[in-house]
mmCIF file of C-alpha atoms in Angstrom:
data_model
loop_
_atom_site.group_PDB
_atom_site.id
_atom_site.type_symbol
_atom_site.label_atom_id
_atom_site.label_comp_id
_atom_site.label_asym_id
_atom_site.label_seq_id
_atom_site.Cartn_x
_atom_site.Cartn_y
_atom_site.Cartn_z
ATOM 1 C CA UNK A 1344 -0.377 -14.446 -14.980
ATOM 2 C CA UNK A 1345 -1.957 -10.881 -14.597
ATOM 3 C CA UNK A 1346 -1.665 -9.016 -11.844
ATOM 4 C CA UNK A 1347 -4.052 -6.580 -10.368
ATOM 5 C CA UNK A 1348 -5.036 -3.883 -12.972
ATOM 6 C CA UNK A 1349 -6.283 -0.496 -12.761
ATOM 7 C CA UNK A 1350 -8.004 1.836 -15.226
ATOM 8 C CA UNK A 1351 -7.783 4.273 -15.956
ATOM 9 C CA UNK A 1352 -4.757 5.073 -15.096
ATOM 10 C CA UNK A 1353 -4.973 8.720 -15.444
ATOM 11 C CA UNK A 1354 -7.816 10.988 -14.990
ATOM 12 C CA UNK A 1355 -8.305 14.675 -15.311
ATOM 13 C CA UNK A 1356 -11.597 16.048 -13.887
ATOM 14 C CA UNK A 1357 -13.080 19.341 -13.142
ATOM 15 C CA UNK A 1358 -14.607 19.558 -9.628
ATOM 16 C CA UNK A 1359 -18.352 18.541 -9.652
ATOM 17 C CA UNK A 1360 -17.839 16.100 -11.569
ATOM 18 C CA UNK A 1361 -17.993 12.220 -10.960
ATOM 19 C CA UNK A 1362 -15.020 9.896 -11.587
ATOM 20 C CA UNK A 1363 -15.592 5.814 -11.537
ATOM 21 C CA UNK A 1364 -12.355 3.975 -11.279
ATOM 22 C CA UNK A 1365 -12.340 0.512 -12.218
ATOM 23 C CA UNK A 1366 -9.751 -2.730 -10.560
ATOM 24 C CA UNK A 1367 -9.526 -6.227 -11.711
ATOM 25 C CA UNK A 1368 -8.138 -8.055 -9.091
ATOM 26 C CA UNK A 1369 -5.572 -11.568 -9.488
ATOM 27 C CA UNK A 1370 -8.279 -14.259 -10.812
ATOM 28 C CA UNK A 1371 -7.909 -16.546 -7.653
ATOM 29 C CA UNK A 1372 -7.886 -13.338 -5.100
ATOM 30 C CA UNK A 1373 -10.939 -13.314 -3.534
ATOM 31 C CA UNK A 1374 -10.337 -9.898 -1.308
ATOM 32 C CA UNK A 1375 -10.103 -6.672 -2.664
ATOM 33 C CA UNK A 1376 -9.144 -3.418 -0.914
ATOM 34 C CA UNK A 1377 -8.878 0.527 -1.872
ATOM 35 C CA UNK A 1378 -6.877 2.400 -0.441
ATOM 36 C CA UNK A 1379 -5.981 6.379 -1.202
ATOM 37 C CA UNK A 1380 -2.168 7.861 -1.361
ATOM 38 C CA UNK A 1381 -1.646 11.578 -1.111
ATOM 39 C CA UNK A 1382 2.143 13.132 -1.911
ATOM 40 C CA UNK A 1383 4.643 12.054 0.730
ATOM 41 C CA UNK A 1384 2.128 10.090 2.330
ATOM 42 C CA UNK A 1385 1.565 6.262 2.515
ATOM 43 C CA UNK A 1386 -1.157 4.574 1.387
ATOM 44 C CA UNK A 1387 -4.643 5.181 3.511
ATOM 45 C CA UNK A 1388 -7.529 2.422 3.948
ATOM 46 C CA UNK A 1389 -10.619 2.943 2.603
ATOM 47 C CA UNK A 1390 -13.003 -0.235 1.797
ATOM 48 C CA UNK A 1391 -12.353 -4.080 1.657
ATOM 49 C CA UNK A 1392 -14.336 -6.460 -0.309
ATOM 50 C CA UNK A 1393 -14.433 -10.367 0.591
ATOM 51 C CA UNK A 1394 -15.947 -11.906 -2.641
ATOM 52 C CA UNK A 1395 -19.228 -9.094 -3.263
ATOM 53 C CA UNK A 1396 -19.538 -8.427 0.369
ATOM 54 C CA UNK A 1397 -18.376 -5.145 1.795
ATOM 55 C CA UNK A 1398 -17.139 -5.932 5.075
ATOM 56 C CA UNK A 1399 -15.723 -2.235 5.619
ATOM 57 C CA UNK A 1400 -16.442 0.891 4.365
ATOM 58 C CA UNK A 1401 -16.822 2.773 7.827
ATOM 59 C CA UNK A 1402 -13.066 4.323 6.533
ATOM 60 C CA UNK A 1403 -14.891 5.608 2.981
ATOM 61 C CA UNK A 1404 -13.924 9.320 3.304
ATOM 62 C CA UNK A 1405 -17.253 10.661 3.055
ATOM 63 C CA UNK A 1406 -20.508 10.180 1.510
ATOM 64 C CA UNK A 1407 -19.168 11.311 -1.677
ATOM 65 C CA UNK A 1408 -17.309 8.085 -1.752
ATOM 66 C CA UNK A 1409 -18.876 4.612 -2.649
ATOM 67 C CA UNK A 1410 -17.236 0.707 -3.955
ATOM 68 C CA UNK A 1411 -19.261 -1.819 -5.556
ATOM 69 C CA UNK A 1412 -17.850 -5.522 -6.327
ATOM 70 C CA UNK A 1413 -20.940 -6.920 -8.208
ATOM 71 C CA UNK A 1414 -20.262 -10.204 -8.910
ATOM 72 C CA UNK A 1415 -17.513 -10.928 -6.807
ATOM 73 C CA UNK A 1416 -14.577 -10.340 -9.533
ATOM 74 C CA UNK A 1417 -14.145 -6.747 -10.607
ATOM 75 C CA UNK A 1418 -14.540 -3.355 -8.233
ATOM 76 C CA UNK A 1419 -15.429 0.208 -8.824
ATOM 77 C CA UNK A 1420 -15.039 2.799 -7.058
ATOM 78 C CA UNK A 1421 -16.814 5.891 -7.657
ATOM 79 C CA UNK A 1422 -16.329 9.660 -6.516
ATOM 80 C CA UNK A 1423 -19.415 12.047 -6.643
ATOM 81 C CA UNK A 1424 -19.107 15.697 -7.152
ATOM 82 C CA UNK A 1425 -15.280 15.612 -6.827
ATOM 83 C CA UNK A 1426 -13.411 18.072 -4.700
ATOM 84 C CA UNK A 1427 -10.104 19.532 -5.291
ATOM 85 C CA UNK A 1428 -8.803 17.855 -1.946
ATOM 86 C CA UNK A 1429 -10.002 14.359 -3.823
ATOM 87 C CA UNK A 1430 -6.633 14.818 -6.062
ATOM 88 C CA UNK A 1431 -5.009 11.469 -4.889
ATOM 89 C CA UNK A 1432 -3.245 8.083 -6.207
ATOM 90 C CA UNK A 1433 -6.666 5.469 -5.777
ATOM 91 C CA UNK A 1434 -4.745 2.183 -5.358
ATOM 92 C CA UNK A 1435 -6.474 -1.569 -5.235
ATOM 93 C CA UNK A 1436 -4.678 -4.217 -4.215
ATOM 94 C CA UNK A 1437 -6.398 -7.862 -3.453
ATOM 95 C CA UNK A 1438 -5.360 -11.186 -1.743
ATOM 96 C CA UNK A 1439 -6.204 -14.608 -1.130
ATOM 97 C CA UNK A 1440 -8.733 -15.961 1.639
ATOM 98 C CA UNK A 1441 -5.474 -17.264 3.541
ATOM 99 C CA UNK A 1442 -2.211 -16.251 4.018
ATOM 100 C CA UNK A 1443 -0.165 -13.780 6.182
ATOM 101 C CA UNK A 1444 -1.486 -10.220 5.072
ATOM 102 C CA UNK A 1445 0.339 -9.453 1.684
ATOM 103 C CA UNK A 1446 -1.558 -7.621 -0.414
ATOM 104 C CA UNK A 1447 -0.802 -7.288 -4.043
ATOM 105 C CA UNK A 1448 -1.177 -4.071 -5.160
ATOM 106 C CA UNK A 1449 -1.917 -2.686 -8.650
ATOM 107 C CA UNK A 1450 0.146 0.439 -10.480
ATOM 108 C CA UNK A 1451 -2.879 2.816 -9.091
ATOM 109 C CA UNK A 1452 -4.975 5.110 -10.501
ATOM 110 C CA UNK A 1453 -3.892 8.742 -10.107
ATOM 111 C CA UNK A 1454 -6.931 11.553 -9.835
ATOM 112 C CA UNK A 1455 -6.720 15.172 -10.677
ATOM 113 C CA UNK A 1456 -9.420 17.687 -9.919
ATOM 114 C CA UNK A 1457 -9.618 21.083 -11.421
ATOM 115 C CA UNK B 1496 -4.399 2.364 17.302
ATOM 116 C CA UNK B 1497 -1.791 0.969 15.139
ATOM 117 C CA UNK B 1498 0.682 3.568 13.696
ATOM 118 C CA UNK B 1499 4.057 2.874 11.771
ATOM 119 C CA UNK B 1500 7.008 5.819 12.037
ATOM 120 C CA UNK B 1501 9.899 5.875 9.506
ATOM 121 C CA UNK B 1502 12.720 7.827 8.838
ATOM 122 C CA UNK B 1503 12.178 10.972 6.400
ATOM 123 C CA UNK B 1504 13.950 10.750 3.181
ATOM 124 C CA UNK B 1505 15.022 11.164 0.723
ATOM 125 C CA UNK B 1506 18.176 9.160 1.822
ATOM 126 C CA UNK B 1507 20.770 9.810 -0.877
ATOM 127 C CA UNK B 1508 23.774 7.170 -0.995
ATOM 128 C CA UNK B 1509 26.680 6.265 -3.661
ATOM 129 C CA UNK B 1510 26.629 2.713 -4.869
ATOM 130 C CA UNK B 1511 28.163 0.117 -2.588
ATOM 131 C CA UNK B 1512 27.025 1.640 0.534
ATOM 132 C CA UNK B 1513 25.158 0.477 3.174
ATOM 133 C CA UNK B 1514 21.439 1.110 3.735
ATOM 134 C CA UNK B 1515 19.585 1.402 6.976
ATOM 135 C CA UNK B 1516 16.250 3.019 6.726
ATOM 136 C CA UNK B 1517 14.281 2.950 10.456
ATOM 137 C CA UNK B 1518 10.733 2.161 11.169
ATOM 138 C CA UNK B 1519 9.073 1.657 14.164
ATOM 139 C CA UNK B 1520 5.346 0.566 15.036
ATOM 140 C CA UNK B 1521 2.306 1.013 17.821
ATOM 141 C CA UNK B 1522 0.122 -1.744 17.611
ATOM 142 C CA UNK B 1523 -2.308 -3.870 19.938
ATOM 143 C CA UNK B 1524 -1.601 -7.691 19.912
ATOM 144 C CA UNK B 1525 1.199 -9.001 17.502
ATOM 145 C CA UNK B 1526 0.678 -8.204 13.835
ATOM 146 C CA UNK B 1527 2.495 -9.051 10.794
ATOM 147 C CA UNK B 1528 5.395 -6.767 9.489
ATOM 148 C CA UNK B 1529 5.807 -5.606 5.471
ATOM 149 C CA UNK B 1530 8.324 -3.663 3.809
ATOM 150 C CA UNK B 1531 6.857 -3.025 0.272
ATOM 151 C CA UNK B 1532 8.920 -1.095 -2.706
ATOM 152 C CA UNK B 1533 7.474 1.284 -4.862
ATOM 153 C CA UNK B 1534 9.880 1.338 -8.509
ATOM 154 C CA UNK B 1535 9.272 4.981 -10.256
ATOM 155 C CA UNK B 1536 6.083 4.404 -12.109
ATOM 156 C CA UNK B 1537 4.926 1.013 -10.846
ATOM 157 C CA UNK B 1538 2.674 0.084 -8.175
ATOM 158 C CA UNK B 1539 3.524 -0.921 -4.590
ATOM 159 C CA UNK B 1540 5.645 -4.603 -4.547
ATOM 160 C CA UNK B 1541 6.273 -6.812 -1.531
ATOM 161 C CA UNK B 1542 9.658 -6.700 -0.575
ATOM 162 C CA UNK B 1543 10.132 -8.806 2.430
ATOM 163 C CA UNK B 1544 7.797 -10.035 6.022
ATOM 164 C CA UNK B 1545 7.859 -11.202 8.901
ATOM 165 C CA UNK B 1546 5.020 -12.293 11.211
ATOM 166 C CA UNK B 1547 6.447 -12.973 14.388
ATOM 167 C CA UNK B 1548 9.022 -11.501 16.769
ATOM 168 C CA UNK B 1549 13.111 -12.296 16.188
ATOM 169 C CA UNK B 1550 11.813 -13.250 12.571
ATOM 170 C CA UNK B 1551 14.023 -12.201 9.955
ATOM 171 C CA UNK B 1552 12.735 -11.190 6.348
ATOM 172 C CA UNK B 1553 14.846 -11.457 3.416
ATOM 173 C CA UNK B 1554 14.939 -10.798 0.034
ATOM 174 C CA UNK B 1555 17.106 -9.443 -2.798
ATOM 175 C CA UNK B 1556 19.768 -8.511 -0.192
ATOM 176 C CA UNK B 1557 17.411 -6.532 1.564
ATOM 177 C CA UNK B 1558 16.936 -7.725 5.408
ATOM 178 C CA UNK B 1559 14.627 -6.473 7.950
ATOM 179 C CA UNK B 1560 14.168 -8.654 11.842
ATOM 180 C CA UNK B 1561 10.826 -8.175 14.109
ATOM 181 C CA UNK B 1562 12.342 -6.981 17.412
ATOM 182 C CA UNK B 1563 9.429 -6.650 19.548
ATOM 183 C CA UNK B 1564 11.285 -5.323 22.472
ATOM 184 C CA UNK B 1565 11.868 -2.388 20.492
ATOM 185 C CA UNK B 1566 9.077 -2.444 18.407
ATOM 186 C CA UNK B 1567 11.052 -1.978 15.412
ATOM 187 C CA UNK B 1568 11.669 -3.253 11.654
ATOM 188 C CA UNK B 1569 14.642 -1.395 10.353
ATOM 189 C CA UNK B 1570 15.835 -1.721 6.795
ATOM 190 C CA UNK B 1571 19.006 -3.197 5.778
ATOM 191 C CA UNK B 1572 21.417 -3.719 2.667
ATOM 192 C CA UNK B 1573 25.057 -4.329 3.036
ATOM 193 C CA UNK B 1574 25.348 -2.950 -0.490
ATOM 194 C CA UNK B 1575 22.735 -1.324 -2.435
ATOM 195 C CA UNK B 1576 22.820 -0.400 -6.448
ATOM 196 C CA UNK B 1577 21.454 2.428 -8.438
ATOM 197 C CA UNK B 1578 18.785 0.156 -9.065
ATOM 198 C CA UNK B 1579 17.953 0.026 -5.856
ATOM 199 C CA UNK B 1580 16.240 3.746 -5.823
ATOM 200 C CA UNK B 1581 12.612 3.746 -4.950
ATOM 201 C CA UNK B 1582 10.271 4.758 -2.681
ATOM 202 C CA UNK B 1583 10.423 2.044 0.200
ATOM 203 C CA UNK B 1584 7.387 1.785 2.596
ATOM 204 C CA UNK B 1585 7.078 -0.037 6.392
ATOM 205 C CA UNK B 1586 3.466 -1.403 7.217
ATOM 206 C CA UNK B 1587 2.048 -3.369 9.896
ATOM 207 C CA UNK B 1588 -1.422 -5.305 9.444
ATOM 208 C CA UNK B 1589 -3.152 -8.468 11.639
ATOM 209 C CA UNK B 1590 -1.731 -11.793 11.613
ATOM 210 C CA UNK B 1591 -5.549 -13.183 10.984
ATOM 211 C CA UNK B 1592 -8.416 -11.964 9.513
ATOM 212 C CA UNK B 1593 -8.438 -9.582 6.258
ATOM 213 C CA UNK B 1594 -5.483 -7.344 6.000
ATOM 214 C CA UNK B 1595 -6.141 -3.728 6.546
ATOM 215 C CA UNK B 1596 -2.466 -2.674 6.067
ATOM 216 C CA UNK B 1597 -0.952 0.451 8.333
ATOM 217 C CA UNK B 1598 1.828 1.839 6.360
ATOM 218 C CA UNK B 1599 4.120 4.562 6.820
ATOM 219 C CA UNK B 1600 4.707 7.353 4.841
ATOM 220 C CA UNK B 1601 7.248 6.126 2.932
ATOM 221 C CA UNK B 1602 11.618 6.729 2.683
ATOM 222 C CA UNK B 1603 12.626 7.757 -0.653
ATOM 223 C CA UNK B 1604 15.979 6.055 -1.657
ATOM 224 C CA UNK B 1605 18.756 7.812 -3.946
ATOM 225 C CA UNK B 1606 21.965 5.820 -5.158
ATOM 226 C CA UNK B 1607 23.950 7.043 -7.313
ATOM 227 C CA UNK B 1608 26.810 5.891 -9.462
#
């Protein structure tokens, strides 16, 4: 069994630039969520995907900021002309249709604009 | 809105000790609690839940109860080990519905030898 997976893991941009990070969620998961974590801070909501609907984005930081789950399986989220203040941990985490709210998270993908 | 409020870390402790590490929520209606772990260099894990009041989550010695009255979720270990250091988070989401998770901003635990 996999668990959620993130890539890349590590990215190094220069501001203006656009980043695309990509999750795989569990197989059988069929919600998937981003969320951002800043230092010393917990993690913050930012879209939620059931299946390849997008049933909440209003939390999306700016317009800068977009998610796509195509075909219901894999997401991407993508930063546009990144900002220093976009230098964050991008965590996905997914979960089943039913259950009591645990979300299984993946290791995160950490951002760093120059 | 909901909100979740823990203690500040880091909380440093020698091995054997006990752990209490305080949260307390705001939330409308009667949501779930979490307590997830976060292992240097891993992503966030479930530690324990609990989805309605006096409920009592447990799990690798770790305890936490749902005290409504008091809105709280404290933390417990009667003994904790150096492998017990990690950054441990409190977070509060609906009991139905998809689960937007509230967390806090996190305790960092120290044990030492």
């Amino acid at each position: 069994d996999t668990g959620v997976s993130q890539d890349p893991r590590h990215k190094i941009t220069k501001r203006g630039q656009n980043v695309t990070f990509r999750c795989d969620p569990i197989s059988e998961h069929n919600r998937l969520y981003w969320y951002r974590q800043t230092l010393g801070q917990g993690p913050e909501f930012l879209t939620y995907f059931q299946n390849e609907a997008q049933l909440e984005k209003s939390r999306l930081l700016s317009d800068r900021f977009s998610a796509e789950r195509p075909k219901g399986s894999f997401s991407t989220l993508e930063i546009q002309r990144t900002e220093q203040g976009d230098s964050a941990m991008y965590l996905c985490a997914s979960s089943p249709g039913t259950g009591t709210g645990e979300l299984f998270f993946g290791e995160g993908s950490r951002l760093t604009v120059l | 809105g909901n909100s979740v409020t823990q203690m500040e870390g880091p909380v440093t402790l020698s091995e054997e000790a006990f752990l209490t590490i305080n949260c307390t929520y705001t939330a409308t209606g009667y949501p779930s609690l979490f307590w997830y772990v976060q292992y240097p260099g891993e992503g966030l894990q479930l530690l324990l839940k609990a989805t309605k009041a006096d409920d009592k989550g447990s799990n690798k010695g770790f305890e936490a109860t749902y005290r409504k009255e008091t809105t709280s979720f404290h933390l417990e270990k009667g003994s904790v080990q150096v492998s017990d250091s990690a950054v441990y988070f409190c977070a509060l989401g609906p009991n139905s519905g998809y689960s937007t998770l509230t967390f806090g901003k996190g305790t960092m635990l120290l044990v030492s030898p």
